Amino acid sequence: HDVHPLGVRNNLEVIKNAIEQWKPDIAFNLLEEFDGVVLYDQNVVSYLELLRVPYTGSNPRGLMLGRDKGLSKKVLSYHRVPFPEFVVFPIGHQVKRPKHLSFPLIVKSVSEEASLGISQASIVTDDDKLRERVAFIHNHVGSGAIVERYIEGRELYVGVLGNRQLHVLPVWELDLHNLPDEARRIATERVKWSTKYQTKYGITSGAAKDLPEGMAERIKHLAKRVYRALGLSGYARMDLRLNPEGKVYVLEANPNPQIGCGEDFPESAKLAGLPYEALLQRILNLGLRWQPDKAA
């Protein structure tokens, strides 16, 4: 393929000019934000649709639902998908915990990804700590906060490829068993991004092993249900927790996850018989076949 890298930042004009001058067959969408706002990437994809330019990854509606963790859980509730009980606190709203939401709880950004703002302090066990952590998300991350019941258990990821016909990749696991005894097994910013921390505590990821009988198929089926319920297309990754009693909870859906060589999604695709070059070609083919006007 002939590739023309394009930095967008906060200017749609560069996209329009590149399309007029270069006339690409497809835009390979690697945006993570627009003008510093994560939620704006869906608008850029909508712009590509208005210009009748095919693109890779999820459609605008899927991006909107997937990026907003509170909204996506409301949709999943309708489809009876299991997820931790939750409440959302927008910026400026009073923090009052519903009586049905019992401790321990985990406090996260309602829209940011890549574990931004998540640390061991994100797990709270009383109302004072809850208010303190929500304020941290509001003031330091700059987004609303979602507060969920903390699920003790294994951290699992499942990649999905497809538009209508779906290909589910092997169940992947983030291995956190070497963390200090007092640490909660969660994917904090340090766990995800600090190679020094990963090396110190032997944090690795790979194909999930020793799952209960039939669990892998149950999880894959659940991943398909979530993908379809949120109207996703192209490719996405589902984040789940498996508790010691064998119950699976969907934490969130991540449209357009990291696909850099060596990341979890490409590695799980490789295990499923899709080497890196073939994975990229599959993503391109899915983008070329996607028809926005026939998606509803």
PDB file of C-alpha atoms in Angstrom:
ATOM      1  CA  HIS A   1       0.000   0.000   0.000  1.00  0.00           C
ATOM      2  CA  ASP A   2       1.029   3.597  -0.594  1.00  0.00           C
ATOM      3  CA  VAL A   3       0.588   5.422   2.711  1.00  0.00           C
ATOM      4  CA  HIS A   4       0.389   9.145   3.369  1.00  0.00           C
ATOM      5  CA  PRO A   5       0.701   9.863   7.141  1.00  0.00           C
ATOM      6  CA  LEU A   6      -1.474  12.776   8.206  1.00  0.00           C
ATOM      7  CA  GLY A   7      -1.286  14.695  11.470  1.00  0.00           C
ATOM      8  CA  VAL A   8      -4.705  16.119  12.273  1.00  0.00           C
ATOM      9  CA  ARG A   9      -4.398  17.706  15.745  1.00  0.00           C
ATOM     10  CA  ASN A  10      -7.347  20.132  15.690  1.00  0.00           C
ATOM     11  CA  ASN A  11      -7.805  20.957  12.023  1.00  0.00           C
ATOM     12  CA  LEU A  12     -10.349  19.231   9.776  1.00  0.00           C
ATOM     13  CA  GLU A  13      -9.083  21.235   6.803  1.00  0.00           C
ATOM     14  CA  VAL A  14      -5.951  19.060   6.571  1.00  0.00           C
ATOM     15  CA  ILE A  15      -8.190  16.006   6.127  1.00  0.00           C
ATOM     16  CA  LYS A  16     -10.242  17.668   3.404  1.00  0.00           C
ATOM     17  CA  ASN A  17      -7.133  18.884   1.574  1.00  0.00           C
ATOM     18  CA  ALA A  18      -5.461  15.471   1.719  1.00  0.00           C
ATOM     19  CA  ILE A  19      -8.583  13.800   0.330  1.00  0.00           C
ATOM     20  CA  GLU A  20      -8.905  16.305  -2.504  1.00  0.00           C
ATOM     21  CA  GLN A  21      -5.219  16.191  -3.425  1.00  0.00           C
ATOM     22  CA  TRP A  22      -4.370  12.545  -2.753  1.00  0.00           C
ATOM     23  CA  LYS A  23      -7.743  10.812  -3.304  1.00  0.00           C
ATOM     24  CA  PRO A  24      -7.123   7.887  -0.905  1.00  0.00           C
ATOM     25  CA  ASP A  25      -9.009   4.606  -1.133  1.00  0.00           C
ATOM     26  CA  ILE A  26      -9.399   4.544   2.660  1.00  0.00           C
ATOM     27  CA  ALA A  27      -8.364   6.448   5.789  1.00  0.00           C
ATOM     28  CA  PHE A  28      -6.567   4.289   8.370  1.00  0.00           C
ATOM     29  CA  ASN A  29      -7.944   5.822  11.567  1.00  0.00           C
ATOM     30  CA  LEU A  30      -5.388   5.972  14.375  1.00  0.00           C
ATOM     31  CA  LEU A  31      -6.896   8.999  16.129  1.00  0.00           C
ATOM     32  CA  GLU A  32      -7.075   8.854  19.920  1.00  0.00           C
ATOM     33  CA  GLU A  33      -8.406  12.385  20.344  1.00  0.00           C
ATOM     34  CA  PHE A  34      -9.129  15.599  18.446  1.00  0.00           C
ATOM     35  CA  ASP A  35      -8.107  18.976  19.851  1.00  0.00           C
ATOM     36  CA  GLY A  36      -7.177  17.180  23.072  1.00  0.00           C
ATOM     37  CA  VAL A  37     -10.680  15.740  23.601  1.00  0.00           C
ATOM     38  CA  VAL A  38     -11.086  11.947  23.496  1.00  0.00           C
ATOM     39  CA  LEU A  39     -14.795  12.040  22.673  1.00  0.00           C
ATOM     40  CA  TYR A  40     -14.220  14.146  19.553  1.00  0.00           C
ATOM     41  CA  ASP A  41     -12.741  11.261  17.541  1.00  0.00           C
ATOM     42  CA  GLN A  42     -16.274  10.123  16.720  1.00  0.00           C
ATOM     43  CA  ASN A  43     -16.924  13.488  15.062  1.00  0.00           C
ATOM     44  CA  VAL A  44     -13.874  13.122  12.832  1.00  0.00           C
ATOM     45  CA  VAL A  45     -15.139   9.732  11.679  1.00  0.00           C
ATOM     46  CA  SER A  46     -18.546  11.300  11.016  1.00  0.00           C
ATOM     47  CA  TYR A  47     -16.752  13.903   8.904  1.00  0.00           C
ATOM     48  CA  LEU A  48     -15.124  11.123   6.847  1.00  0.00           C
ATOM     49  CA  GLU A  49     -18.568   9.603   6.313  1.00  0.00           C
ATOM     50  CA  LEU A  50     -19.930  12.940   5.101  1.00  0.00           C
ATOM     51  CA  LEU A  51     -17.039  13.124   2.635  1.00  0.00           C
ATOM     52  CA  ARG A  52     -17.830   9.542   1.502  1.00  0.00           C
ATOM     53  CA  VAL A  53     -14.348   8.326   2.448  1.00  0.00           C
ATOM     54  CA  PRO A  54     -14.060   4.755   3.813  1.00  0.00           C
ATOM     55  CA  TYR A  55     -12.171   4.402   7.104  1.00  0.00           C
ATOM     56  CA  THR A  56     -10.897   1.668   9.393  1.00  0.00           C
ATOM     57  CA  GLY A  57     -12.208   0.877  12.848  1.00  0.00           C
ATOM     58  CA  SER A  58     -15.479   1.650  14.512  1.00  0.00           C
ATOM     59  CA  ASN A  59     -18.310   3.768  13.177  1.00  0.00           C
ATOM     60  CA  PRO A  60     -19.305   7.029  14.955  1.00  0.00           C
ATOM     61  CA  ARG A  61     -22.235   5.536  16.864  1.00  0.00           C
ATOM     62  CA  GLY A  62     -20.079   2.670  18.162  1.00  0.00           C
ATOM     63  CA  LEU A  63     -17.386   5.143  19.203  1.00  0.00           C
ATOM     64  CA  MET A  64     -19.929   7.299  21.026  1.00  0.00           C
ATOM     65  CA  LEU A  65     -21.393   4.368  22.962  1.00  0.00           C
ATOM     66  CA  GLY A  66     -18.047   2.717  23.651  1.00  0.00           C
ATOM     67  CA  ARG A  67     -16.266   5.862  24.830  1.00  0.00           C
ATOM     68  CA  ASP A  68     -18.991   6.767  27.358  1.00  0.00           C
ATOM     69  CA  LYS A  69     -18.727   4.016  29.972  1.00  0.00           C
ATOM     70  CA  GLY A  70     -21.925   5.065  31.722  1.00  0.00           C
ATOM     71  CA  LEU A  71     -24.000   5.193  28.548  1.00  0.00           C
ATOM     72  CA  SER A  72     -22.635   1.880  27.290  1.00  0.00           C
ATOM     73  CA  LYS A  73     -23.604   0.153  30.544  1.00  0.00           C
ATOM     74  CA  LYS A  74     -27.147   1.502  30.245  1.00  0.00           C
ATOM     75  CA  VAL A  75     -27.370  -0.056  26.781  1.00  0.00           C
ATOM     76  CA  LEU A  76     -25.881  -3.321  28.052  1.00  0.00           C
ATOM     77  CA  SER A  77     -28.425  -3.354  30.884  1.00  0.00           C
ATOM     78  CA  TYR A  78     -31.219  -3.495  28.296  1.00  0.00           C
ATOM     79  CA  HIS A  79     -29.506  -6.509  26.729  1.00  0.00           C
ATOM     80  CA  ARG A  80     -29.035  -8.171  30.147  1.00  0.00           C
ATOM     81  CA  VAL A  81     -25.261  -8.227  29.888  1.00  0.00           C
ATOM     82  CA  PRO A  82     -23.630  -8.693  33.322  1.00  0.00           C
ATOM     83  CA  PHE A  83     -21.590  -5.725  34.569  1.00  0.00           C
ATOM     84  CA  PRO A  84     -20.721  -4.256  37.998  1.00  0.00           C
ATOM     85  CA  GLU A  85     -23.335  -1.966  39.566  1.00  0.00           C
ATOM     86  CA  PHE A  86     -22.337   1.653  38.967  1.00  0.00           C
ATOM     87  CA  VAL A  87     -23.165   5.339  39.280  1.00  0.00           C
ATOM     88  CA  VAL A  88     -21.858   8.316  37.282  1.00  0.00           C
ATOM     89  CA  PHE A  89     -20.906  11.644  38.864  1.00  0.00           C
ATOM     90  CA  PRO A  90     -20.571  14.416  36.230  1.00  0.00           C
ATOM     91  CA  ILE A  91     -18.336  17.373  37.017  1.00  0.00           C
ATOM     92  CA  GLY A  92     -20.093  19.759  39.400  1.00  0.00           C
ATOM     93  CA  HIS A  93     -22.542  17.168  40.774  1.00  0.00           C
ATOM     94  CA  GLN A  94     -22.784  16.256  44.433  1.00  0.00           C
ATOM     95  CA  VAL A  95     -21.217  12.913  45.325  1.00  0.00           C
ATOM     96  CA  LYS A  96     -23.857  10.878  47.106  1.00  0.00           C
ATOM     97  CA  ARG A  97     -23.467   7.114  47.020  1.00  0.00           C
ATOM     98  CA  PRO A  98     -26.660   5.134  46.289  1.00  0.00           C
ATOM     99  CA  LYS A  99     -27.502   2.743  49.121  1.00  0.00           C
ATOM    100  CA  HIS A 100     -27.429  -0.288  46.814  1.00  0.00           C
ATOM    101  CA  LEU A 101     -23.789   0.399  45.868  1.00  0.00           C
ATOM    102  CA  SER A 102     -21.641  -1.283  48.520  1.00  0.00           C
ATOM    103  CA  PHE A 103     -17.898  -1.036  49.150  1.00  0.00           C
ATOM    104  CA  PRO A 104     -15.261  -1.680  47.940  1.00  0.00           C
ATOM    105  CA  LEU A 105     -15.731   0.548  44.885  1.00  0.00           C
ATOM    106  CA  ILE A 106     -13.441   1.599  42.059  1.00  0.00           C
ATOM    107  CA  VAL A 107     -13.472   5.178  40.736  1.00  0.00           C
ATOM    108  CA  LYS A 108     -12.526   5.824  37.098  1.00  0.00           C
ATOM    109  CA  SER A 109     -12.916   8.430  34.386  1.00  0.00           C
ATOM    110  CA  VAL A 110     -16.210   7.968  32.548  1.00  0.00           C
ATOM    111  CA  SER A 111     -14.587   8.660  29.163  1.00  0.00           C
ATOM    112  CA  GLU A 112     -10.779   8.505  29.282  1.00  0.00           C
ATOM    113  CA  GLU A 113      -8.909   5.344  28.303  1.00  0.00           C
ATOM    114  CA  ALA A 114      -5.498   3.743  28.808  1.00  0.00           C
ATOM    115  CA  SER A 115      -6.058   3.559  32.604  1.00  0.00           C
ATOM    116  CA  LEU A 116      -5.678   7.342  32.850  1.00  0.00           C
ATOM    117  CA  GLY A 117      -6.247   8.363  36.466  1.00  0.00           C
ATOM    118  CA  ILE A 118      -6.299   4.775  37.779  1.00  0.00           C
ATOM    119  CA  SER A 119      -4.034   3.844  40.688  1.00  0.00           C
ATOM    120  CA  GLN A 120      -4.280   1.767  43.838  1.00  0.00           C
ATOM    121  CA  ALA A 121      -6.013   4.806  45.399  1.00  0.00           C
ATOM    122  CA  SER A 122      -8.861   4.291  42.900  1.00  0.00           C
ATOM    123  CA  ILE A 123     -10.203   1.499  45.140  1.00  0.00           C
ATOM    124  CA  VAL A 124     -12.156   3.144  47.964  1.00  0.00           C
ATOM    125  CA  THR A 125     -13.734   1.621  51.064  1.00  0.00           C
ATOM    126  CA  ASP A 126     -15.603   4.531  52.666  1.00  0.00           C
ATOM    127  CA  ASP A 127     -17.609   7.602  51.638  1.00  0.00           C
ATOM    128  CA  ASP A 128     -14.870  10.105  52.492  1.00  0.00           C
ATOM    129  CA  LYS A 129     -12.374   8.337  50.222  1.00  0.00           C
ATOM    130  CA  LEU A 130     -15.074   8.077  47.555  1.00  0.00           C
ATOM    131  CA  ARG A 131     -15.656  11.843  47.536  1.00  0.00           C
ATOM    132  CA  GLU A 132     -11.908  12.456  47.542  1.00  0.00           C
ATOM    133  CA  ARG A 133     -11.282  10.182  44.550  1.00  0.00           C
ATOM    134  CA  VAL A 134     -14.207  11.513  42.509  1.00  0.00           C
ATOM    135  CA  ALA A 135     -12.832  15.023  43.095  1.00  0.00           C
ATOM    136  CA  PHE A 136      -9.440  13.806  41.842  1.00  0.00           C
ATOM    137  CA  ILE A 137     -10.999  12.543  38.585  1.00  0.00           C
ATOM    138  CA  HIS A 138     -12.954  15.775  38.152  1.00  0.00           C
ATOM    139  CA  ASN A 139     -10.029  18.082  38.881  1.00  0.00           C
ATOM    140  CA  HIS A 140      -6.988  16.225  37.548  1.00  0.00           C
ATOM    141  CA  VAL A 141      -8.374  14.097  34.720  1.00  0.00           C
ATOM    142  CA  GLY A 142     -11.002  16.663  33.729  1.00  0.00           C
ATOM    143  CA  SER A 143     -13.905  14.307  33.116  1.00  0.00           C
ATOM    144  CA  GLY A 144     -16.919  12.890  34.882  1.00  0.00           C
ATOM    145  CA  ALA A 145     -16.340   9.919  37.177  1.00  0.00           C
ATOM    146  CA  ILE A 146     -17.870   6.459  37.030  1.00  0.00           C
ATOM    147  CA  VAL A 147     -17.987   4.539  40.304  1.00  0.00           C
ATOM    148  CA  GLU A 148     -18.369   0.755  40.084  1.00  0.00           C
ATOM    149  CA  ARG A 149     -18.513  -2.108  42.521  1.00  0.00           C
ATOM    150  CA  TYR A 150     -15.005  -3.538  42.588  1.00  0.00           C
ATOM    151  CA  ILE A 151     -14.844  -7.102  41.271  1.00  0.00           C
ATOM    152  CA  GLU A 152     -12.025  -9.195  42.703  1.00  0.00           C
ATOM    153  CA  GLY A 153     -10.725 -11.626  40.121  1.00  0.00           C
ATOM    154  CA  ARG A 154      -8.855 -12.162  36.864  1.00  0.00           C
ATOM    155  CA  GLU A 155      -8.397  -9.353  34.299  1.00  0.00           C
ATOM    156  CA  LEU A 156      -9.406 -10.667  30.867  1.00  0.00           C
ATOM    157  CA  TYR A 157      -9.463  -9.114  27.399  1.00  0.00           C
ATOM    158  CA  VAL A 158     -11.188 -10.347  24.247  1.00  0.00           C
ATOM    159  CA  GLY A 159     -10.587  -8.929  20.781  1.00  0.00           C
ATOM    160  CA  VAL A 160     -13.343  -8.925  18.161  1.00  0.00           C
ATOM    161  CA  LEU A 161     -13.044  -8.276  14.416  1.00  0.00           C
ATOM    162  CA  GLY A 162     -15.914  -7.744  12.028  1.00  0.00           C
ATOM    163  CA  ASN A 163     -18.920  -5.777  10.859  1.00  0.00           C
ATOM    164  CA  ARG A 164     -21.813  -8.216  10.719  1.00  0.00           C
ATOM    165  CA  GLN A 165     -19.923 -11.514  10.708  1.00  0.00           C
ATOM    166  CA  LEU A 166     -17.694 -11.495  13.791  1.00  0.00           C
ATOM    167  CA  HIS A 167     -14.353 -13.165  14.452  1.00  0.00           C
ATOM    168  CA  VAL A 168     -13.553 -13.436  18.163  1.00  0.00           C
ATOM    169  CA  LEU A 169      -9.882 -13.734  19.125  1.00  0.00           C
ATOM    170  CA  PRO A 170      -8.529 -15.951  21.941  1.00  0.00           C
ATOM    171  CA  VAL A 171      -9.239 -14.845  25.516  1.00  0.00           C
ATOM    172  CA  TRP A 172      -6.259 -12.856  26.798  1.00  0.00           C
ATOM    173  CA  GLU A 173      -5.225 -12.249  30.412  1.00  0.00           C
ATOM    174  CA  LEU A 174      -3.219  -9.574  32.198  1.00  0.00           C
ATOM    175  CA  ASP A 175      -1.232 -11.555  34.783  1.00  0.00           C
ATOM    176  CA  LEU A 176      -1.036  -9.563  38.020  1.00  0.00           C
ATOM    177  CA  HIS A 177      -0.410 -12.373  40.519  1.00  0.00           C
ATOM    178  CA  ASN A 178       3.128 -11.153  41.378  1.00  0.00           C
ATOM    179  CA  LEU A 179       1.960  -7.765  42.665  1.00  0.00           C
ATOM    180  CA  PRO A 180       2.566  -7.117  46.392  1.00  0.00           C
ATOM    181  CA  ASP A 181       0.075  -8.875  48.701  1.00  0.00           C
ATOM    182  CA  GLU A 182      -1.473  -5.585  49.794  1.00  0.00           C
ATOM    183  CA  ALA A 183      -2.031  -4.375  46.200  1.00  0.00           C
ATOM    184  CA  ARG A 184      -5.347  -4.798  44.409  1.00  0.00           C
ATOM    185  CA  ARG A 185      -5.098  -6.691  41.119  1.00  0.00           C
ATOM    186  CA  ILE A 186      -6.118  -3.847  38.780  1.00  0.00           C
ATOM    187  CA  ALA A 187      -4.685  -2.369  35.582  1.00  0.00           C
ATOM    188  CA  THR A 188      -3.331   0.917  36.913  1.00  0.00           C
ATOM    189  CA  GLU A 189      -1.420   3.459  34.840  1.00  0.00           C
ATOM    190  CA  ARG A 190       1.859   2.045  36.170  1.00  0.00           C
ATOM    191  CA  VAL A 191       0.816  -1.516  35.380  1.00  0.00           C
ATOM    192  CA  LYS A 192      -0.003  -0.554  31.783  1.00  0.00           C
ATOM    193  CA  TRP A 193       2.755   1.905  30.927  1.00  0.00           C
ATOM    194  CA  SER A 194       5.758   1.601  33.280  1.00  0.00           C
ATOM    195  CA  THR A 195       8.167  -0.998  31.886  1.00  0.00           C
ATOM    196  CA  LYS A 196      10.238  -0.682  35.072  1.00  0.00           C
ATOM    197  CA  TYR A 197       7.182  -1.532  37.206  1.00  0.00           C
ATOM    198  CA  GLN A 198       6.216  -4.384  34.861  1.00  0.00           C
ATOM    199  CA  THR A 199       9.697  -5.884  35.092  1.00  0.00           C
ATOM    200  CA  LYS A 200       9.867  -5.499  38.872  1.00  0.00           C
ATOM    201  CA  TYR A 201       6.624  -7.412  39.444  1.00  0.00           C
ATOM    202  CA  GLY A 202       6.690  -9.770  36.469  1.00  0.00           C
ATOM    203  CA  ILE A 203       3.556  -8.305  34.892  1.00  0.00           C
ATOM    204  CA  THR A 204       2.836 -10.047  31.611  1.00  0.00           C
ATOM    205  CA  SER A 205      -0.097 -10.717  29.312  1.00  0.00           C
ATOM    206  CA  GLY A 206      -0.904 -13.738  27.200  1.00  0.00           C
ATOM    207  CA  ALA A 207      -3.499 -16.336  26.339  1.00  0.00           C
ATOM    208  CA  ALA A 208      -5.668 -17.057  29.396  1.00  0.00           C
ATOM    209  CA  LYS A 209      -4.843 -20.458  30.873  1.00  0.00           C
ATOM    210  CA  ASP A 210      -6.666 -22.795  33.235  1.00  0.00           C
ATOM    211  CA  LEU A 211     -10.086 -21.274  32.622  1.00  0.00           C
ATOM    212  CA  PRO A 212     -13.020 -23.342  33.940  1.00  0.00           C
ATOM    213  CA  GLU A 213     -14.459 -25.793  31.431  1.00  0.00           C
ATOM    214  CA  GLY A 214     -16.538 -24.022  28.801  1.00  0.00           C
ATOM    215  CA  MET A 215     -15.599 -20.569  30.144  1.00  0.00           C
ATOM    216  CA  ALA A 216     -13.643 -19.459  27.058  1.00  0.00           C
ATOM    217  CA  GLU A 217     -16.645 -20.084  24.800  1.00  0.00           C
ATOM    218  CA  ARG A 218     -18.992 -18.328  27.249  1.00  0.00           C
ATOM    219  CA  ILE A 219     -16.688 -15.302  27.296  1.00  0.00           C
ATOM    220  CA  LYS A 220     -16.407 -15.214  23.493  1.00  0.00           C
ATOM    221  CA  HIS A 221     -20.180 -15.398  23.149  1.00  0.00           C
ATOM    222  CA  LEU A 222     -20.534 -12.553  25.650  1.00  0.00           C
ATOM    223  CA  ALA A 223     -17.989 -10.474  23.702  1.00  0.00           C
ATOM    224  CA  LYS A 224     -20.092 -10.890  20.543  1.00  0.00           C
ATOM    225  CA  ARG A 225     -23.237  -9.807  22.404  1.00  0.00           C
ATOM    226  CA  VAL A 226     -21.532  -6.644  23.667  1.00  0.00           C
ATOM    227  CA  TYR A 227     -20.091  -5.829  20.227  1.00  0.00           C
ATOM    228  CA  ARG A 228     -23.507  -6.094  18.587  1.00  0.00           C
ATOM    229  CA  ALA A 229     -25.392  -4.346  21.397  1.00  0.00           C
ATOM    230  CA  LEU A 230     -23.140  -1.281  21.079  1.00  0.00           C
ATOM    231  CA  GLY A 231     -23.275  -1.268  17.279  1.00  0.00           C
ATOM    232  CA  LEU A 232     -19.506  -1.630  16.900  1.00  0.00           C
ATOM    233  CA  SER A 233     -17.734  -2.273  13.616  1.00  0.00           C
ATOM    234  CA  GLY A 234     -14.183  -2.871  12.419  1.00  0.00           C
ATOM    235  CA  TYR A 235     -12.477  -4.075  15.584  1.00  0.00           C
ATOM    236  CA  ALA A 236     -12.732  -3.677  19.350  1.00  0.00           C
ATOM    237  CA  ARG A 237     -11.525  -5.162  22.623  1.00  0.00           C
ATOM    238  CA  MET A 238     -13.758  -6.134  25.541  1.00  0.00           C
ATOM    239  CA  ASP A 239     -12.396  -5.833  29.097  1.00  0.00           C
ATOM    240  CA  LEU A 240     -13.840  -8.300  31.595  1.00  0.00           C
ATOM    241  CA  ARG A 241     -13.342  -9.654  35.107  1.00  0.00           C
ATOM    242  CA  LEU A 242     -13.773 -13.296  36.125  1.00  0.00           C
ATOM    243  CA  ASN A 243     -14.441 -13.617  39.862  1.00  0.00           C
ATOM    244  CA  PRO A 244     -13.437 -16.630  41.996  1.00  0.00           C
ATOM    245  CA  GLU A 245     -17.003 -17.988  41.804  1.00  0.00           C
ATOM    246  CA  GLY A 246     -16.781 -18.204  38.020  1.00  0.00           C
ATOM    247  CA  LYS A 247     -19.010 -15.221  37.181  1.00  0.00           C
ATOM    248  CA  VAL A 248     -17.966 -12.944  34.332  1.00  0.00           C
ATOM    249  CA  TYR A 249     -18.536  -9.176  34.372  1.00  0.00           C
ATOM    250  CA  VAL A 250     -18.064  -6.817  31.426  1.00  0.00           C
ATOM    251  CA  LEU A 251     -16.065  -3.772  32.523  1.00  0.00           C
ATOM    252  CA  GLU A 252     -16.042  -1.860  29.243  1.00  0.00           C
ATOM    253  CA  ALA A 253     -15.799  -2.041  25.474  1.00  0.00           C
ATOM    254  CA  ASN A 254     -12.875  -0.394  23.713  1.00  0.00           C
ATOM    255  CA  PRO A 255     -13.473   0.430  20.048  1.00  0.00           C
ATOM    256  CA  ASN A 256     -10.256   0.951  18.070  1.00  0.00           C
ATOM    257  CA  PRO A 257      -7.881  -0.455  20.725  1.00  0.00           C
ATOM    258  CA  GLN A 258      -4.094  -0.303  20.432  1.00  0.00           C
ATOM    259  CA  ILE A 259      -2.903  -2.296  17.416  1.00  0.00           C
ATOM    260  CA  GLY A 260       0.794  -1.469  17.515  1.00  0.00           C
ATOM    261  CA  CYS A 261       3.005  -4.487  16.818  1.00  0.00           C
ATOM    262  CA  GLY A 262       3.418  -6.470  20.050  1.00  0.00           C
ATOM    263  CA  GLU A 263       0.278  -5.102  21.733  1.00  0.00           C
ATOM    264  CA  ASP A 264      -2.321  -7.491  23.174  1.00  0.00           C
ATOM    265  CA  PHE A 265      -4.759  -7.276  20.255  1.00  0.00           C
ATOM    266  CA  PRO A 266      -2.222  -8.154  17.508  1.00  0.00           C
ATOM    267  CA  GLU A 267      -0.660 -10.848  19.689  1.00  0.00           C
ATOM    268  CA  SER A 268      -4.014 -12.537  20.250  1.00  0.00           C
ATOM    269  CA  ALA A 269      -4.712 -12.256  16.503  1.00  0.00           C
ATOM    270  CA  LYS A 270      -1.383 -13.939  15.794  1.00  0.00           C
ATOM    271  CA  LEU A 271      -2.370 -16.816  18.079  1.00  0.00           C
ATOM    272  CA  ALA A 272      -5.606 -17.109  16.074  1.00  0.00           C
ATOM    273  CA  GLY A 273      -3.644 -17.463  12.815  1.00  0.00           C
ATOM    274  CA  LEU A 274      -3.580 -13.789  11.771  1.00  0.00           C
ATOM    275  CA  PRO A 275       0.022 -12.513  11.624  1.00  0.00           C
ATOM    276  CA  TYR A 276       0.482  -8.767  11.897  1.00  0.00           C
ATOM    277  CA  GLU A 277       0.406  -7.939   8.171  1.00  0.00           C
ATOM    278  CA  ALA A 278      -2.696 -10.103   7.695  1.00  0.00           C
ATOM    279  CA  LEU A 279      -4.402  -8.415  10.649  1.00  0.00           C
ATOM    280  CA  LEU A 280      -3.820  -4.959   9.157  1.00  0.00           C
ATOM    281  CA  GLN A 281      -5.140  -6.146   5.807  1.00  0.00           C
ATOM    282  CA  ARG A 282      -8.237  -7.607   7.502  1.00  0.00           C
ATOM    283  CA  ILE A 283      -8.860  -4.250   9.219  1.00  0.00           C
ATOM    284  CA  LEU A 284      -8.517  -2.470   5.860  1.00  0.00           C
ATOM    285  CA  ASN A 285     -10.901  -4.920   4.169  1.00  0.00           C
ATOM    286  CA  LEU A 286     -13.499  -4.440   6.917  1.00  0.00           C
ATOM    287  CA  GLY A 287     -13.265  -0.669   6.505  1.00  0.00           C
ATOM    288  CA  LEU A 288     -13.712  -0.913   2.740  1.00  0.00           C
ATOM    289  CA  ARG A 289     -16.780  -3.130   3.163  1.00  0.00           C
ATOM    290  CA  TRP A 290     -18.481  -0.994   5.835  1.00  0.00           C
ATOM    291  CA  GLN A 291     -21.532   0.876   4.534  1.00  0.00           C
ATOM    292  CA  PRO A 292     -22.760   3.584   6.939  1.00  0.00           C
ATOM    293  CA  ASP A 293     -26.112   4.020   5.179  1.00  0.00           C
ATOM    294  CA  LYS A 294     -26.925   0.330   5.690  1.00  0.00           C
ATOM    295  CA  ALA A 295     -25.701   0.040   9.282  1.00  0.00           C
ATOM    296  CA  ALA A 296     -28.939   0.769  11.135  1.00  0.00           C
TER     297      ALA A 296
END
